[in-house]
Amino acid sequence: MYFCPMSEYILGIESSCDDTSVAVLQNRKILANVTANQQIHAEYGGVVPELASRAHQQNIVPVVEAALSQAQIKVQNLSAIAFTSGPGLLGSLLVGTSFAKSLALALQIPLIEVNHMQAHVLAHLIDHKNQKTPSFPFLCLTVSGGHTQIVQVNNPYDLKILGETLDDAAGEAFDKAAKIMGLPYPGGPLIDQLAQQGNGQAFTFARPSMTGYNYSFSGLKTNFLYFLQKEMKQNPNFIQENKQDLCASLQGTIIAVLMEKLEAAAQATGIKHIALAGGVSANSGLRKALKARESSLGWETYLPNFEFCTDNGAMIAITGYYKYLKQDFAGLSFSASARKKLALGH
Ligand code: KG4
Ligand code: ZN
């Protein structure tokens, strides 16, 4: 038994998309972070909301039990329950929300609602192994399957969106391009692997120019589709024969677009502490591109540990911990919301 009465123990529950993930934190330190992935969606080429919420219902009790047991913590020792309140798939969010409310009510401990996008950013504040904690203010490029944002983080409670995607997210661009090439879902990690054996200069794709620090990836996807359709008319094996080069060129374009706006935001704000967050921050090319700016632009960069890139309970628990310190609690009538905005400084 690991209990220390001077510490706060926060249970974090993430269920916004297709991962049921639960973590236990002792203050900022991880005791457990357990995730059940849902393989079922691969058969359909994308996340099926109804199947996702059903799988969350099946997974949530065993995953919570596994996290508590790994943390060697009794449920009675928890200080608060934090849960993802949005954005995400409503049916999936409701499973985590209802479970969190019931547990908080049964244990008579505070309930804390957490914004998923704030949590991706605050994952950097988790005290774990060799992960470096950024100092404030820092800029965070959050790139996931549903979102692409440049966020200025003044402190854990004051996050300001400087720019975001106006249509597809960066992860969506990876996944949709992979689907066009006939690769299974989620395509991002596969494109990353194939790109490592390809030539990024082999093909050129459209780079949309948006105002300010905003992004747009839908034009790139369409450009990629039309390009392949044209080439396949002449050579039906075009994709098969050029898979690595296609992946490297596509990935290179996405990274170039992401980095251009990030560099502009860093220059305008004068901030040189730069972090990556979200599922796409696992991308090896993007991690390399960020690291390269340490010598070329004098940036101090922060790459999350791989387990904190994609959706995880630990990022919900760390955000819950900071909200706990401020006694920012949710009532039992609080409801999840599919389209939640990242709260601006409060
Ligand atoms: O943050 P996340 O787990 O879920 C959302 O909140 O969306 O991000 C999932 C996204 C997917 O689009 C997936 O293809 C992408 O992250 N992804 C990657 C890599 N690993 C995950 N994209 C590119 N390269 C990777 N290595
Ligand atoms: Zn996410």
mmCIF file of C-alpha atoms and ligand atoms in Angstrom:
data_model
loop_
_atom_site.group_PDB
_atom_site.id
_atom_site.type_symbol
_atom_site.label_atom_id
_atom_site.label_comp_id
_atom_site.label_asym_id
_atom_site.label_seq_id
_atom_site.Cartn_x
_atom_site.Cartn_y
_atom_site.Cartn_z
ATOM 1 C CA MET A 1 0.000 0.000 0.000
ATOM 2 C CA TYR A 2 1.465 3.277 -1.177
ATOM 3 C CA PHE A 3 -0.774 5.861 0.564
ATOM 4 C CA CYS A 4 0.742 9.139 1.825
ATOM 5 C CA PRO A 5 -1.711 11.434 3.689
ATOM 6 C CA MET A 6 0.228 14.586 2.633
ATOM 7 C CA SER A 7 -0.422 13.901 -1.075
ATOM 8 C CA GLU A 8 -3.430 14.357 -3.331
ATOM 9 C CA TYR A 9 -4.495 11.323 -5.352
ATOM 10 C CA ILE A 10 -6.416 12.145 -8.544
ATOM 11 C CA LEU A 11 -8.155 9.569 -10.728
ATOM 12 C CA GLY A 12 -8.297 10.739 -14.367
ATOM 13 C CA ILE A 13 -10.777 9.220 -16.828
ATOM 14 C CA GLU A 14 -10.479 9.750 -20.604
ATOM 15 C CA SER A 15 -13.236 8.494 -22.914
ATOM 16 C CA SER A 16 -13.627 11.165 -25.610
ATOM 17 C CA CYS A 17 -12.921 8.989 -28.653
ATOM 18 C CA ASP A 18 -11.788 5.378 -29.052
ATOM 19 C CA ASP A 19 -9.459 4.895 -26.062
ATOM 20 C CA THR A 20 -10.709 4.129 -22.576
ATOM 21 C CA SER A 21 -7.851 5.343 -20.415
ATOM 22 C CA VAL A 22 -7.585 5.773 -16.657
ATOM 23 C CA ALA A 23 -4.680 7.104 -14.592
ATOM 24 C CA VAL A 24 -3.872 7.664 -10.949
ATOM 25 C CA LEU A 25 -1.612 10.572 -10.066
ATOM 26 C CA GLN A 26 0.007 11.308 -6.722
ATOM 27 C CA ASN A 27 0.246 15.090 -7.075
ATOM 28 C CA ARG A 28 2.139 15.424 -10.419
ATOM 29 C CA LYS A 29 3.628 11.927 -10.357
ATOM 30 C CA ILE A 30 2.117 8.985 -12.239
ATOM 31 C CA LEU A 31 1.278 5.854 -10.274
ATOM 32 C CA ALA A 32 -0.691 4.202 -13.098
ATOM 33 C CA ASN A 33 -1.834 4.992 -16.638
ATOM 34 C CA VAL A 34 -3.872 2.146 -18.177
ATOM 35 C CA THR A 35 -5.413 2.259 -21.665
ATOM 36 C CA ALA A 36 -7.782 -0.100 -23.475
ATOM 37 C CA ASN A 37 -7.634 0.557 -27.223
ATOM 38 C CA GLN A 38 -10.608 -0.313 -29.390
ATOM 39 C CA GLN A 39 -9.486 -2.455 -32.332
ATOM 40 C CA ILE A 40 -13.018 -2.801 -33.724
ATOM 41 C CA HIS A 41 -12.850 0.498 -35.682
ATOM 42 C CA ALA A 42 -10.032 -0.669 -37.991
ATOM 43 C CA GLU A 43 -12.575 -2.880 -39.802
ATOM 44 C CA TYR A 44 -14.588 0.239 -40.708
ATOM 45 C CA GLY A 45 -11.703 2.549 -41.698
ATOM 46 C CA GLY A 46 -12.524 5.058 -38.935
ATOM 47 C CA VAL A 47 -14.107 5.450 -35.503
ATOM 48 C CA VAL A 48 -17.768 4.363 -35.399
ATOM 49 C CA PRO A 49 -19.344 6.447 -32.583
ATOM 50 C CA GLU A 50 -21.975 3.888 -31.536
ATOM 51 C CA LEU A 51 -19.384 1.085 -31.310
ATOM 52 C CA ALA A 52 -17.006 3.376 -29.406
ATOM 53 C CA SER A 53 -19.508 4.183 -26.652
ATOM 54 C CA ARG A 54 -20.444 0.501 -26.304
ATOM 55 C CA ALA A 55 -16.785 -0.471 -25.974
ATOM 56 C CA HIS A 56 -16.249 2.264 -23.346
ATOM 57 C CA GLN A 57 -19.107 0.761 -21.327
ATOM 58 C CA GLN A 58 -17.432 -2.648 -21.432
ATOM 59 C CA ASN A 59 -13.946 -1.295 -20.683
ATOM 60 C CA ILE A 60 -14.448 1.342 -18.043
ATOM 61 C CA VAL A 61 -14.828 -0.803 -14.903
ATOM 62 C CA PRO A 62 -11.911 -3.168 -15.673
ATOM 63 C CA VAL A 63 -9.649 -0.254 -16.680
ATOM 64 C CA VAL A 64 -10.428 1.708 -13.480
ATOM 65 C CA GLU A 65 -9.790 -1.449 -11.419
ATOM 66 C CA ALA A 66 -6.499 -2.101 -13.228
ATOM 67 C CA ALA A 67 -5.328 1.494 -12.682
ATOM 68 C CA LEU A 68 -6.139 1.428 -8.954
ATOM 69 C CA SER A 69 -4.477 -1.931 -8.517
ATOM 70 C CA GLN A 70 -1.343 -0.853 -10.428
ATOM 71 C CA ALA A 71 -1.182 2.332 -8.334
ATOM 72 C CA GLN A 72 -1.616 0.267 -5.166
ATOM 73 C CA ILE A 73 -4.264 2.713 -4.032
ATOM 74 C CA LYS A 74 -7.646 1.985 -2.469
ATOM 75 C CA VAL A 75 -10.573 3.803 -3.983
ATOM 76 C CA GLN A 76 -11.226 5.388 -0.528
ATOM 77 C CA ASN A 77 -7.822 7.137 -0.708
ATOM 78 C CA LEU A 78 -8.685 9.128 -3.839
ATOM 79 C CA SER A 79 -8.911 12.912 -3.359
ATOM 80 C CA ALA A 80 -10.965 13.659 -6.500
ATOM 81 C CA ILE A 81 -12.255 12.228 -9.782
ATOM 82 C CA ALA A 82 -11.379 14.062 -12.997
ATOM 83 C CA PHE A 83 -13.036 13.238 -16.306
ATOM 84 C CA THR A 84 -13.000 14.494 -19.921
ATOM 85 C CA SER A 85 -16.050 16.688 -20.485
ATOM 86 C CA GLY A 86 -15.319 17.470 -24.179
ATOM 87 C CA PRO A 87 -14.656 18.013 -26.978
ATOM 88 C CA GLY A 88 -15.221 14.517 -28.373
ATOM 89 C CA LEU A 89 -17.905 12.018 -29.352
ATOM 90 C CA LEU A 90 -20.926 12.694 -27.171
ATOM 91 C CA GLY A 91 -21.866 9.035 -26.578
ATOM 92 C CA SER A 92 -18.293 8.225 -25.560
ATOM 93 C CA LEU A 93 -17.984 11.294 -23.321
ATOM 94 C CA LEU A 94 -21.230 10.384 -21.544
ATOM 95 C CA VAL A 95 -19.845 6.990 -20.477
ATOM 96 C CA GLY A 96 -16.852 8.583 -18.718
ATOM 97 C CA THR A 97 -18.948 11.456 -17.349
ATOM 98 C CA SER A 98 -21.628 9.189 -15.834
ATOM 99 C CA PHE A 99 -19.037 6.868 -14.355
ATOM 100 C CA ALA A 100 -17.052 9.765 -12.835
ATOM 101 C CA LYS A 101 -20.184 11.344 -11.348
ATOM 102 C CA SER A 102 -21.353 8.079 -9.777
ATOM 103 C CA LEU A 103 -17.940 7.371 -8.254
ATOM 104 C CA ALA A 104 -17.537 10.918 -6.890
ATOM 105 C CA LEU A 105 -21.028 10.760 -5.416
ATOM 106 C CA ALA A 106 -20.458 7.346 -3.837
ATOM 107 C CA LEU A 107 -17.114 8.407 -2.348
ATOM 108 C CA GLN A 108 -18.317 11.932 -1.462
ATOM 109 C CA ILE A 109 -15.241 13.506 -3.067
ATOM 110 C CA PRO A 110 -14.925 16.387 -5.572
ATOM 111 C CA LEU A 111 -15.696 15.934 -9.251
ATOM 112 C CA ILE A 112 -13.519 17.817 -11.771
ATOM 113 C CA GLU A 113 -14.416 18.351 -15.415
ATOM 114 C CA VAL A 114 -11.482 18.568 -17.840
ATOM 115 C CA ASN A 115 -11.221 20.041 -21.316
ATOM 116 C CA HIS A 116 -9.529 17.447 -23.554
ATOM 117 C CA MET A 117 -7.490 20.064 -25.454
ATOM 118 C CA GLN A 118 -6.197 21.714 -22.269
ATOM 119 C CA ALA A 119 -5.271 18.226 -21.052
ATOM 120 C CA HIS A 120 -3.170 17.444 -24.164
ATOM 121 C CA VAL A 121 -1.140 20.601 -23.406
ATOM 122 C CA LEU A 122 -0.849 20.073 -19.639
ATOM 123 C CA ALA A 123 0.433 16.511 -20.214
ATOM 124 C CA HIS A 124 3.798 18.327 -20.297
ATOM 125 C CA LEU A 125 3.475 19.054 -16.565
ATOM 126 C CA ILE A 126 3.362 15.352 -15.604
ATOM 127 C CA ASP A 127 6.349 14.351 -13.511
ATOM 128 C CA HIS A 128 7.477 11.163 -15.234
ATOM 129 C CA LYS A 129 10.853 9.603 -15.994
ATOM 130 C CA ASN A 130 12.928 11.867 -18.242
ATOM 131 C CA GLN A 131 10.094 14.133 -19.405
ATOM 132 C CA LYS A 132 11.212 17.795 -19.293
ATOM 133 C CA THR A 133 8.702 20.311 -17.867
ATOM 134 C CA PRO A 134 8.462 23.535 -19.893
ATOM 135 C CA SER A 135 8.674 26.888 -18.150
ATOM 136 C CA PHE A 136 5.954 29.509 -18.722
ATOM 137 C CA PRO A 137 5.050 31.015 -21.065
ATOM 138 C CA PHE A 138 5.427 28.381 -23.759
ATOM 139 C CA LEU A 139 3.793 27.740 -27.117
ATOM 140 C CA CYS A 140 2.212 24.356 -27.732
ATOM 141 C CA LEU A 141 1.360 22.939 -31.149
ATOM 142 C CA THR A 142 -1.466 20.511 -30.402
ATOM 143 C CA VAL A 143 -1.947 18.144 -33.324
ATOM 144 C CA SER A 144 -4.463 15.333 -33.024
ATOM 145 C CA GLY A 145 -7.074 13.483 -35.028
ATOM 146 C CA GLY A 146 -9.707 16.111 -34.255
ATOM 147 C CA HIS A 147 -7.749 19.318 -33.666
ATOM 148 C CA THR A 148 -4.790 21.417 -34.742
ATOM 149 C CA GLN A 149 -4.051 24.428 -32.570
ATOM 150 C CA ILE A 150 -1.207 26.761 -31.656
ATOM 151 C CA VAL A 151 -1.755 27.611 -28.003
ATOM 152 C CA GLN A 152 0.071 30.180 -25.870
ATOM 153 C CA VAL A 153 0.305 28.736 -22.367
ATOM 154 C CA ASN A 154 0.867 31.498 -19.793
ATOM 155 C CA ASN A 155 0.230 29.196 -16.831
ATOM 156 C CA PRO A 156 -1.789 25.971 -16.329
ATOM 157 C CA TYR A 157 -5.020 27.991 -16.126
ATOM 158 C CA ASP A 158 -4.388 30.604 -18.813
ATOM 159 C CA LEU A 159 -4.302 29.147 -22.331
ATOM 160 C CA LYS A 160 -4.859 31.289 -25.397
ATOM 161 C CA ILE A 161 -5.481 29.879 -28.893
ATOM 162 C CA LEU A 162 -3.344 31.832 -31.383
ATOM 163 C CA GLY A 163 -4.441 29.824 -34.417
ATOM 164 C CA GLU A 164 -6.254 26.622 -35.368
ATOM 165 C CA THR A 165 -7.443 24.598 -38.315
ATOM 166 C CA LEU A 166 -10.454 25.911 -40.158
ATOM 167 C CA ASP A 167 -11.335 22.482 -41.576
ATOM 168 C CA ASP A 168 -9.503 19.116 -41.285
ATOM 169 C CA ALA A 169 -7.056 18.462 -38.448
ATOM 170 C CA ALA A 170 -3.464 17.360 -39.146
ATOM 171 C CA GLY A 171 -4.200 13.811 -37.903
ATOM 172 C CA GLU A 172 -7.263 13.692 -40.128
ATOM 173 C CA ALA A 173 -5.090 14.663 -43.118
ATOM 174 C CA PHE A 174 -2.773 11.724 -42.312
ATOM 175 C CA ASP A 175 -5.689 9.307 -41.807
ATOM 176 C CA LYS A 176 -7.636 10.378 -44.902
ATOM 177 C CA ALA A 177 -4.557 10.249 -47.143
ATOM 178 C CA ALA A 178 -3.793 6.780 -45.777
ATOM 179 C CA LYS A 179 -7.338 5.671 -46.566
ATOM 180 C CA ILE A 180 -6.989 6.995 -50.138
ATOM 181 C CA MET A 181 -3.848 4.835 -50.469
ATOM 182 C CA GLY A 182 -5.717 1.801 -49.121
ATOM 183 C CA LEU A 183 -3.858 1.723 -45.775
ATOM 184 C CA PRO A 184 -5.746 0.663 -42.626
ATOM 185 C CA TYR A 185 -7.018 3.054 -39.915
ATOM 186 C CA PRO A 186 -5.438 4.895 -38.154
ATOM 187 C CA GLY A 187 -3.089 5.714 -41.014
ATOM 188 C CA GLY A 188 -0.875 8.293 -39.265
ATOM 189 C CA PRO A 189 1.569 5.839 -37.664
ATOM 190 C CA LEU A 190 1.794 3.786 -40.900
ATOM 191 C CA ILE A 191 2.538 6.840 -43.032
ATOM 192 C CA ASP A 192 5.224 7.741 -40.502
ATOM 193 C CA GLN A 193 6.833 4.279 -40.864
ATOM 194 C CA LEU A 194 6.679 4.185 -44.667
ATOM 195 C CA ALA A 195 7.906 7.792 -44.955
ATOM 196 C CA GLN A 196 11.140 6.835 -43.230
ATOM 197 C CA GLN A 197 12.098 4.747 -46.283
ATOM 198 C CA GLY A 198 10.946 7.315 -48.881
ATOM 199 C CA ASN A 199 12.079 10.491 -50.625
ATOM 200 C CA GLY A 200 10.223 13.564 -49.349
ATOM 201 C CA GLN A 201 11.128 15.558 -52.481
ATOM 202 C CA ALA A 202 9.619 12.990 -54.903
ATOM 203 C CA PHE A 203 6.219 14.692 -55.213
ATOM 204 C CA THR A 204 4.882 18.193 -54.540
ATOM 205 C CA PHE A 205 1.470 18.797 -53.021
ATOM 206 C CA ALA A 206 -0.642 21.901 -52.390
ATOM 207 C CA ARG A 207 0.297 24.067 -49.409
ATOM 208 C CA PRO A 208 -2.675 26.236 -48.470
ATOM 209 C CA SER A 209 -1.891 29.733 -47.232
ATOM 210 C CA MET A 210 -4.257 30.842 -44.492
ATOM 211 C CA THR A 211 -4.431 34.149 -42.642
ATOM 212 C CA GLY A 212 -2.745 34.578 -39.261
ATOM 213 C CA TYR A 213 -1.740 31.366 -37.528
ATOM 214 C CA ASN A 214 -4.651 29.326 -38.870
ATOM 215 C CA TYR A 215 -4.402 26.073 -40.786
ATOM 216 C CA SER A 216 -6.365 24.285 -43.507
ATOM 217 C CA PHE A 217 -5.723 20.706 -44.588
ATOM 218 C CA SER A 218 -8.772 19.837 -46.685
ATOM 219 C CA GLY A 219 -7.200 21.202 -49.915
ATOM 220 C CA LEU A 220 -4.124 19.020 -49.449
ATOM 221 C CA LYS A 221 -6.305 15.920 -49.086
ATOM 222 C CA THR A 222 -8.222 16.757 -52.294
ATOM 223 C CA ASN A 223 -4.995 17.553 -54.141
ATOM 224 C CA PHE A 224 -3.534 14.200 -53.032
ATOM 225 C CA LEU A 225 -6.680 12.345 -54.169
ATOM 226 C CA TYR A 226 -6.797 13.985 -57.636
ATOM 227 C CA PHE A 227 -3.064 13.459 -58.123
ATOM 228 C CA LEU A 228 -3.374 9.733 -57.399
ATOM 229 C CA GLN A 229 -6.474 9.347 -59.584
ATOM 230 C CA LYS A 230 -4.596 10.933 -62.501
ATOM 231 C CA GLU A 231 -1.482 8.796 -62.019
ATOM 232 C CA MET A 232 -3.491 5.585 -61.572
ATOM 233 C CA LYS A 233 -5.121 6.096 -64.985
ATOM 234 C CA GLN A 234 -1.686 5.692 -66.566
ATOM 235 C CA ASN A 235 -0.311 3.149 -64.129
ATOM 236 C CA PRO A 236 -2.740 1.145 -61.972
ATOM 237 C CA ASN A 237 0.189 0.095 -59.730
ATOM 238 C CA PHE A 238 1.280 3.688 -59.095
ATOM 239 C CA ILE A 239 0.454 3.675 -55.362
ATOM 240 C CA GLN A 240 2.042 0.292 -54.749
ATOM 241 C CA GLU A 241 5.212 1.247 -56.636
ATOM 242 C CA ASN A 242 5.579 4.663 -54.957
ATOM 243 C CA LYS A 243 4.149 4.095 -51.494
ATOM 244 C CA GLN A 244 7.221 5.200 -49.520
ATOM 245 C CA ASP A 245 7.844 8.311 -51.634
ATOM 246 C CA LEU A 246 4.156 9.263 -51.502
ATOM 247 C CA CYS A 247 4.148 8.952 -47.702
ATOM 248 C CA ALA A 248 7.411 10.884 -47.325
ATOM 249 C CA SER A 249 6.232 13.692 -49.627
ATOM 250 C CA LEU A 250 2.820 13.956 -47.974
ATOM 251 C CA GLN A 251 4.275 13.881 -44.465
ATOM 252 C CA GLY A 252 6.900 16.471 -45.476
ATOM 253 C CA THR A 253 4.156 18.786 -46.746
ATOM 254 C CA ILE A 254 2.069 18.472 -43.559
ATOM 255 C CA ILE A 255 5.135 19.137 -41.394
ATOM 256 C CA ALA A 256 6.211 22.139 -43.499
ATOM 257 C CA VAL A 257 2.719 23.676 -43.176
ATOM 258 C CA LEU A 258 2.643 23.044 -39.399
ATOM 259 C CA MET A 259 6.134 24.454 -38.815
ATOM 260 C CA GLU A 260 5.660 27.588 -40.926
ATOM 261 C CA LYS A 261 2.827 28.913 -38.714
ATOM 262 C CA LEU A 262 4.500 27.760 -35.520
ATOM 263 C CA GLU A 263 7.658 29.664 -36.462
ATOM 264 C CA ALA A 264 5.612 32.774 -37.274
ATOM 265 C CA ALA A 265 3.794 32.566 -33.911
ATOM 266 C CA ALA A 266 7.087 32.095 -32.055
ATOM 267 C CA GLN A 267 8.600 35.084 -33.801
ATOM 268 C CA ALA A 268 5.595 37.347 -33.162
ATOM 269 C CA THR A 269 5.313 36.441 -29.459
ATOM 270 C CA GLY A 270 9.063 36.220 -28.827
ATOM 271 C CA ILE A 271 8.464 32.882 -27.077
ATOM 272 C CA LYS A 272 11.205 30.307 -27.600
ATOM 273 C CA HIS A 273 9.913 27.525 -25.351
ATOM 274 C CA ILE A 274 8.007 25.333 -27.811
ATOM 275 C CA ALA A 275 6.119 22.096 -27.125
ATOM 276 C CA LEU A 276 4.245 19.496 -29.169
ATOM 277 C CA ALA A 277 1.109 17.670 -28.013
ATOM 278 C CA GLY A 278 -1.598 15.313 -29.336
ATOM 279 C CA GLY A 279 -1.470 12.067 -31.304
ATOM 280 C CA VAL A 280 0.461 13.491 -34.273
ATOM 281 C CA SER A 281 3.255 14.613 -31.908
ATOM 282 C CA ALA A 282 4.329 10.947 -32.021
ATOM 283 C CA ASN A 283 5.333 11.523 -35.669
ATOM 284 C CA SER A 284 9.068 11.014 -36.064
ATOM 285 C CA GLY A 285 9.428 13.613 -38.847
ATOM 286 C CA LEU A 286 7.593 16.273 -36.851
ATOM 287 C CA ARG A 287 9.668 15.545 -33.733
ATOM 288 C CA LYS A 288 12.840 15.841 -35.791
ATOM 289 C CA ALA A 289 11.674 19.101 -37.393
ATOM 290 C CA LEU A 290 10.992 20.620 -33.968
ATOM 291 C CA LYS A 291 14.323 19.462 -32.529
ATOM 292 C CA ALA A 292 16.157 20.945 -35.539
ATOM 293 C CA ARG A 293 14.835 24.401 -34.539
ATOM 294 C CA GLU A 294 16.881 24.201 -31.329
ATOM 295 C CA SER A 295 20.074 24.959 -33.215
ATOM 296 C CA SER A 296 18.614 26.911 -36.154
ATOM 297 C CA LEU A 297 16.278 29.213 -34.142
ATOM 298 C CA GLY A 298 17.506 28.850 -30.566
ATOM 299 C CA TRP A 299 14.288 27.174 -29.397
ATOM 300 C CA GLU A 300 14.045 25.122 -26.222
ATOM 301 C CA THR A 301 11.780 22.239 -27.301
ATOM 302 C CA TYR A 302 9.560 19.827 -25.372
ATOM 303 C CA LEU A 303 8.457 16.503 -26.848
ATOM 304 C CA PRO A 304 5.957 14.510 -24.801
ATOM 305 C CA ASN A 305 6.787 10.905 -23.888
ATOM 306 C CA PHE A 306 5.063 8.613 -26.425
ATOM 307 C CA GLU A 307 2.510 7.397 -23.875
ATOM 308 C CA PHE A 308 1.293 11.019 -23.418
ATOM 309 C CA CYS A 309 0.979 11.823 -27.155
ATOM 310 C CA THR A 310 -2.206 9.924 -27.959
ATOM 311 C CA ASP A 311 -5.253 10.115 -25.682
ATOM 312 C CA ASN A 312 -4.493 9.045 -22.111
ATOM 313 C CA GLY A 313 -5.929 9.244 -18.599
ATOM 314 C CA ALA A 314 -2.745 10.812 -17.186
ATOM 315 C CA MET A 315 -3.292 14.094 -19.041
ATOM 316 C CA ILE A 316 -6.818 14.262 -17.594
ATOM 317 C CA ALA A 317 -5.505 13.533 -14.099
ATOM 318 C CA ILE A 318 -2.761 16.220 -14.266
ATOM 319 C CA THR A 319 -5.269 18.840 -15.442
ATOM 320 C CA GLY A 320 -7.592 17.616 -12.666
ATOM 321 C CA TYR A 321 -4.752 18.074 -10.177
ATOM 322 C CA TYR A 322 -4.230 21.732 -11.161
ATOM 323 C CA LYS A 323 -7.979 22.380 -11.006
ATOM 324 C CA TYR A 324 -8.072 20.628 -7.623
ATOM 325 C CA LEU A 325 -5.462 23.075 -6.299
ATOM 326 C CA LYS A 326 -7.824 25.909 -7.279
ATOM 327 C CA GLN A 327 -10.850 24.034 -5.913
ATOM 328 C CA ASP A 328 -12.406 24.330 -9.367
ATOM 329 C CA PHE A 329 -15.001 21.578 -8.956
ATOM 330 C CA ALA A 330 -17.992 20.537 -11.092
ATOM 331 C CA GLY A 331 -21.501 19.910 -9.783
ATOM 332 C CA LEU A 332 -23.300 16.616 -10.384
ATOM 333 C CA SER A 333 -25.569 18.367 -12.886
ATOM 334 C CA PHE A 334 -22.572 19.144 -15.153
ATOM 335 C CA SER A 335 -22.986 17.689 -18.648
ATOM 336 C CA ALA A 336 -20.481 16.696 -21.322
ATOM 337 C CA SER A 337 -20.336 18.603 -24.575
ATOM 338 C CA ALA A 338 -19.143 17.378 -27.986
ATOM 339 C CA ARG A 339 -17.990 20.821 -29.140
ATOM 340 C CA LYS A 340 -16.271 22.311 -26.158
ATOM 341 C CA LYS A 341 -13.975 25.306 -26.754
ATOM 342 C CA LEU A 342 -10.618 25.545 -25.039
ATOM 343 C CA ALA A 343 -11.315 27.986 -22.196
ATOM 344 C CA LEU A 344 -9.450 31.267 -22.461
ATOM 345 C CA GLY A 345 -7.562 32.536 -19.405
ATOM 346 C CA HIS A 346 -9.530 32.365 -16.156
HETATM 347 O O1 KG4 B 1 -4.698 12.727 -29.789
HETATM 348 P P1 KG4 B 1 -5.221 11.501 -30.452
HETATM 349 O O2 KG4 B 1 -4.880 10.175 -29.837
HETATM 350 O O3 KG4 B 1 -6.766 11.510 -30.549
HETATM 351 C C1 KG4 B 1 -7.506 12.656 -30.811
HETATM 352 O O4 KG4 B 1 -7.781 13.408 -29.850
HETATM 353 O O5 KG4 B 1 -7.792 12.842 -32.007
HETATM 354 O O6 KG4 B 1 -4.707 11.570 -31.974
HETATM 355 C C2 KG4 B 1 -4.975 10.541 -32.898
HETATM 356 C C3 KG4 B 1 -4.354 10.946 -34.230
HETATM 357 C C4 KG4 B 1 -4.756 10.035 -35.391
HETATM 358 O O7 KG4 B 1 -5.142 10.858 -36.470
HETATM 359 C C5 KG4 B 1 -3.467 9.278 -35.712
HETATM 360 O O8 KG4 B 1 -3.346 8.904 -37.072
HETATM 361 C C6 KG4 B 1 -2.433 10.314 -35.352
HETATM 362 O O9 KG4 B 1 -2.922 10.887 -34.150
HETATM 363 N N1 KG4 B 1 -1.102 9.726 -35.126
HETATM 364 C C7 KG4 B 1 -0.039 9.961 -35.942
HETATM 365 C C8 KG4 B 1 1.042 9.198 -35.417
HETATM 366 N N2 KG4 B 1 0.605 8.530 -34.307
HETATM 367 C C9 KG4 B 1 -0.716 8.882 -34.142
HETATM 368 N N3 KG4 B 1 0.074 10.717 -37.042
HETATM 369 C C10 KG4 B 1 1.278 10.762 -37.641
HETATM 370 N N4 KG4 B 1 2.346 10.061 -37.227
HETATM 371 C C11 KG4 B 1 2.284 9.275 -36.122
HETATM 372 N N5 KG4 B 1 3.363 8.594 -35.702
HETATM 373 ZN ZN ZN B 2 -6.822 13.781 -28.137
#
